[in-house]
CSV table of C-alpha atoms in Angstrom, one decimal:
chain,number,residue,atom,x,y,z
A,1,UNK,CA,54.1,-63.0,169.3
A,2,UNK,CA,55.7,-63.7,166.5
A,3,UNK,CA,60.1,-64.9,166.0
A,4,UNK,CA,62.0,-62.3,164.2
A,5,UNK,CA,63.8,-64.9,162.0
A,6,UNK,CA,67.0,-62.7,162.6
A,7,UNK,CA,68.5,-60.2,164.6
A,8,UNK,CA,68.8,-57.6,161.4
A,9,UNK,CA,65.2,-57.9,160.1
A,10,UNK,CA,63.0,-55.2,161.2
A,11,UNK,CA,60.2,-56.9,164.1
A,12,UNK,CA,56.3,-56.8,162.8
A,13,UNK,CA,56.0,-54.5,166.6
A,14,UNK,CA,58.1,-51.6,164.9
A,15,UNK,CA,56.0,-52.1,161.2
A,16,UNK,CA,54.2,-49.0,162.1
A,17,UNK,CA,57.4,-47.0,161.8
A,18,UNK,CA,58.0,-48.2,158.1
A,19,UNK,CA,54.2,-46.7,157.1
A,20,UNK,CA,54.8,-43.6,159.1
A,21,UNK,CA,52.9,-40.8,156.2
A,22,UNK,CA,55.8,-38.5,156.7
A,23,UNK,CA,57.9,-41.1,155.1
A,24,UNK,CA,55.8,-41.0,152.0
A,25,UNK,CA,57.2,-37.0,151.2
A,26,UNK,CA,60.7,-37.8,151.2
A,27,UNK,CA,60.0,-41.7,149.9
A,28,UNK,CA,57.1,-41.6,147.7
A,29,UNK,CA,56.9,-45.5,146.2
A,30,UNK,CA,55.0,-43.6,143.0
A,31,UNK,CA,57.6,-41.2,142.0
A,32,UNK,CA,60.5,-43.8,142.8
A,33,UNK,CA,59.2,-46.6,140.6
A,34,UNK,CA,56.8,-44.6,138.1
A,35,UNK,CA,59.9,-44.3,135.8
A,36,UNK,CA,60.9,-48.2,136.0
A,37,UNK,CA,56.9,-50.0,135.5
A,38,UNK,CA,54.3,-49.9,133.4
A,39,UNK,CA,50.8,-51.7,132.8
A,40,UNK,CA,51.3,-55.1,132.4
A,41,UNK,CA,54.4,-55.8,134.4
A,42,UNK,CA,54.7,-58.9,137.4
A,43,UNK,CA,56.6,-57.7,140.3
A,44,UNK,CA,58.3,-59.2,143.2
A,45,UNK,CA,58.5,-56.6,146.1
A,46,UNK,CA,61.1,-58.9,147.9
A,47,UNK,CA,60.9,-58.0,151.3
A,48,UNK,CA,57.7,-55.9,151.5
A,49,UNK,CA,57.0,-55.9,155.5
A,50,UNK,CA,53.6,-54.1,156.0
A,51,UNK,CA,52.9,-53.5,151.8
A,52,UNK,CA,54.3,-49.5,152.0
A,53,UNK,CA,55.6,-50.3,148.3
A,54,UNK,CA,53.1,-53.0,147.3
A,55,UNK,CA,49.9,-50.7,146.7
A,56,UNK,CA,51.8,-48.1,144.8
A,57,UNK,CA,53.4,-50.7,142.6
A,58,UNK,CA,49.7,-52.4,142.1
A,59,UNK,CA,48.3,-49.4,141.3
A,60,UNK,CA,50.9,-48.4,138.4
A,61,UNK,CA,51.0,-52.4,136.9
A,62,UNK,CA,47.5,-51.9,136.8
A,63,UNK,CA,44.7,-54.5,136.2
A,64,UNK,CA,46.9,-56.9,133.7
A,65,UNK,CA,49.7,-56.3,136.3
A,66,UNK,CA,50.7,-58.5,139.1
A,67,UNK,CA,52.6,-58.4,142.3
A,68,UNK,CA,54.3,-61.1,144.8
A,69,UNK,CA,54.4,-59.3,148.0
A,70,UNK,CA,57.1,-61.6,149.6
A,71,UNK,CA,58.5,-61.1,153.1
A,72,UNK,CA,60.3,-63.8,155.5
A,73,UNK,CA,57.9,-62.2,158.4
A,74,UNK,CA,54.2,-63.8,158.8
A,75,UNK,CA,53.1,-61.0,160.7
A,76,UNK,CA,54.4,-58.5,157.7
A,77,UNK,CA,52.3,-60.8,155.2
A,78,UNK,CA,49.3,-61.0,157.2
A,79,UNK,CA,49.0,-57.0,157.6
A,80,UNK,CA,49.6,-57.0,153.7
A,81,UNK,CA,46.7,-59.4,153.6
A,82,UNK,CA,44.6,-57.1,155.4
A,83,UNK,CA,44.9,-54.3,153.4
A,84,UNK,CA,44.3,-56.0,149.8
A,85,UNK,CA,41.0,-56.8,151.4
A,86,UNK,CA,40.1,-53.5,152.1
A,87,UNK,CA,41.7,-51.8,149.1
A,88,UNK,CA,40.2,-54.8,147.1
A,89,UNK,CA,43.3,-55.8,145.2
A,90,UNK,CA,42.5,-59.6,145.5
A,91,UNK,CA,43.4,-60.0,141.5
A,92,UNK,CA,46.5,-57.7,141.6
A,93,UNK,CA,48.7,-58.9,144.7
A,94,UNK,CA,49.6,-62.2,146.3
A,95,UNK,CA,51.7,-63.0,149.7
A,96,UNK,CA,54.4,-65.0,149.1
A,97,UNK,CA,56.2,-66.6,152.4
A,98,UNK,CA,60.1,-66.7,152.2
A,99,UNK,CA,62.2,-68.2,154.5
A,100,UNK,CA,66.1,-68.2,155.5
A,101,UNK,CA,66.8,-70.3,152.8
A,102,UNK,CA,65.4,-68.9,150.0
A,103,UNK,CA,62.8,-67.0,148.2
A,104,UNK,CA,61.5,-69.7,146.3
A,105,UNK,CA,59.0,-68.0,143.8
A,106,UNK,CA,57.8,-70.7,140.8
A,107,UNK,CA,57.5,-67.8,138.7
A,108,UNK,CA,59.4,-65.2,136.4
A,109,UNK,CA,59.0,-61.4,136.9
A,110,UNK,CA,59.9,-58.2,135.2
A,111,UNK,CA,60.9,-56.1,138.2
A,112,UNK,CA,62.0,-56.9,141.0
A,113,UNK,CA,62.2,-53.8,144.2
A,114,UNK,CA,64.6,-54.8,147.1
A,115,UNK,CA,64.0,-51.7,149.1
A,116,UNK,CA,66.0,-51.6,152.8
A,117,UNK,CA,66.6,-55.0,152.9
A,118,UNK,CA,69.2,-56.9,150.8
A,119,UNK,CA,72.0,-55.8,154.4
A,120,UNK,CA,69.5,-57.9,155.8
A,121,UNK,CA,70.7,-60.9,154.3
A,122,UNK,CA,73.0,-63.4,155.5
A,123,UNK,CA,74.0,-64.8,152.3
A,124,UNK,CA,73.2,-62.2,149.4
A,125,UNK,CA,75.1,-64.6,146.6
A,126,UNK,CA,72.1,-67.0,147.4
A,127,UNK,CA,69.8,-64.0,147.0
A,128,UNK,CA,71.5,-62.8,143.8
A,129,UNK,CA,71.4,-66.6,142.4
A,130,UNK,CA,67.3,-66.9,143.3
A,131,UNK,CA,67.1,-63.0,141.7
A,132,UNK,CA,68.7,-64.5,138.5
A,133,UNK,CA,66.2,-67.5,138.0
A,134,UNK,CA,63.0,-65.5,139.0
A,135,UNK,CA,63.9,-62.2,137.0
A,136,UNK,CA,63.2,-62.4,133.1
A,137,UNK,CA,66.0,-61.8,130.5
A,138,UNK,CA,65.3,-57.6,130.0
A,139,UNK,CA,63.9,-57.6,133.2
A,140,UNK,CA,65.4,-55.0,136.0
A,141,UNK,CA,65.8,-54.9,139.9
A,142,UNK,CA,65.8,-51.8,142.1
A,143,UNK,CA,68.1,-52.5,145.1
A,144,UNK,CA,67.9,-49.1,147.6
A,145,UNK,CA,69.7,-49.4,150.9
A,146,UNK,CA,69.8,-47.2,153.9
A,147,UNK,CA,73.1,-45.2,153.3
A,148,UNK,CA,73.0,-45.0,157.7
A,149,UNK,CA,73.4,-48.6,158.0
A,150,UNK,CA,75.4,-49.7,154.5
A,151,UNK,CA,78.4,-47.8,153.8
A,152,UNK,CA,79.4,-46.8,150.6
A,153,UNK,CA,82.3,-49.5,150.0
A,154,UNK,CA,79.9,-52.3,151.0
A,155,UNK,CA,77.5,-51.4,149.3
A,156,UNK,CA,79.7,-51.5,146.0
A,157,UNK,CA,81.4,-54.7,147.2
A,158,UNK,CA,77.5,-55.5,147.1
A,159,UNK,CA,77.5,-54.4,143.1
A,160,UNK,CA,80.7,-56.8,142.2
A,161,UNK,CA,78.8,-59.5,143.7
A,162,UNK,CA,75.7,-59.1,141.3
A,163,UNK,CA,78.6,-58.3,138.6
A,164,UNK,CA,79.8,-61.5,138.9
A,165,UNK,CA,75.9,-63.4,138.7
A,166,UNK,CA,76.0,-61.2,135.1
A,167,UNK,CA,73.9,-58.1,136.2
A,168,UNK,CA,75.2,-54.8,135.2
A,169,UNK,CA,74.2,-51.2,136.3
A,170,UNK,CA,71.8,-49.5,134.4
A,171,UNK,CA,71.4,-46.8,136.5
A,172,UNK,CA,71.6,-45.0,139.8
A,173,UNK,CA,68.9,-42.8,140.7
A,174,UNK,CA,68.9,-40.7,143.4
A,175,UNK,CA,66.6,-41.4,146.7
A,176,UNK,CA,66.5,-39.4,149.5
A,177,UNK,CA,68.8,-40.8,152.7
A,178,UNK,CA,69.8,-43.7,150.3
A,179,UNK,CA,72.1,-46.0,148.1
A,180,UNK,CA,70.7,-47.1,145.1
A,181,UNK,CA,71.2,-48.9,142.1
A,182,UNK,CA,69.2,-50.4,139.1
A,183,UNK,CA,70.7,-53.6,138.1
A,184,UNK,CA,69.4,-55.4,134.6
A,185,UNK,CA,70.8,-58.6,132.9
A,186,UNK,CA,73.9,-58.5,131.5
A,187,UNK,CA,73.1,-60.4,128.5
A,188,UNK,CA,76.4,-60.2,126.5
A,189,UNK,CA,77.9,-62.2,129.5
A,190,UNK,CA,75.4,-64.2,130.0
A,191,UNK,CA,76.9,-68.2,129.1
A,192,UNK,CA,74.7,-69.5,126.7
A,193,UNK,CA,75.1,-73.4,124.7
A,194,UNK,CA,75.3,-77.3,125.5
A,195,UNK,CA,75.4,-78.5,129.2
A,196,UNK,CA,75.4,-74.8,130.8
């Protein structure tokens, strides 16, 4: 059995619960992203435990698309793996192991989903930092958090912080039993010239 790297992260033994197909009528991954990707796009799905966002994203990057389906959890990657197998998405997805430290993608994307998982983190300014190197200058980042386990005022104390990396709030859709924002570069702020 697998080590849940911390006591907040959701165990590979309770994955089944995140790809229950009730979920999908009040969560669909199509109709929340739809509006935010198109064909062509490279995604991070940061945090992706069993993939229920990772084939839906695929599917609407289509074939010049790509996805890193990251997660901290071996277990979560290794039922991702699984399934781009059968759904034959070898081309279109790749795991990407994380670990406490950092996320540590070599690569630039143009979306990046942090769905249920950024309360998870112990240190989200290291998050934020690792989300400003990876995401591309127009690129965007969908950060939707269970409003039963973040409360409102932590979850905009959550907003200041990626204010203060120079993100700003595009938008904030609405998804069912959630907080959400869609945070983009802030490129007016962003410190530009010699030695910075």
């Amino acid at each position: 059995m697998e080590k849940t790297p911390s006591h907040k992260v959701c165990p590979v033994e309770r994955s089944g619960a995140l790809e229950n197909p009730l979920r999908r009528l009040v969560q669909s991954p199509a109709k929340i992203l739809k509006p935010y990707l198109k064909a062509g796009d490279k995604v991070l799905d940061f945090g992706c435990g069993p993939g229920f966002f990772t084939f839906d994203i695929a599917r609407l990057v289509g074939e010049t698309g790509f996805v890193y389906a990251a997660d901290l959890q071996a277990g979560m990657l290794e039922k991702v793996r699984n399934k781009i197998t059968s759904c034959n998405m070898e081309s279109r997805i790749k795991v990407h192991k994380c670990d406490e430290s950092g996320i540590h993608l070599n690569d630039t994307v143009d979306f990046i989903l942090a769905f249920y998982m950024i309360h998870e983190l112990d240190n989200q300014d290291i998050t934020f930092q690792e989300f400003k190197k990876i995401l591309k200058p127009d690129g965007k980042i969908l950060i939707i958090e269970p409003n039963f386990h973040v409360k409102k005022e932590n979850f905009e104390e959550m907003i200041l912080r990626l204010e203060r990396r120079d993100f700003k709030i595009a938008q904030r859709p609405k998804v069912f039993f959630s907080r959400s924002v869609l945070i983009e570069n802030d490129n007016k702020n962003t410190k530009t010239g010699p030695g910075l």
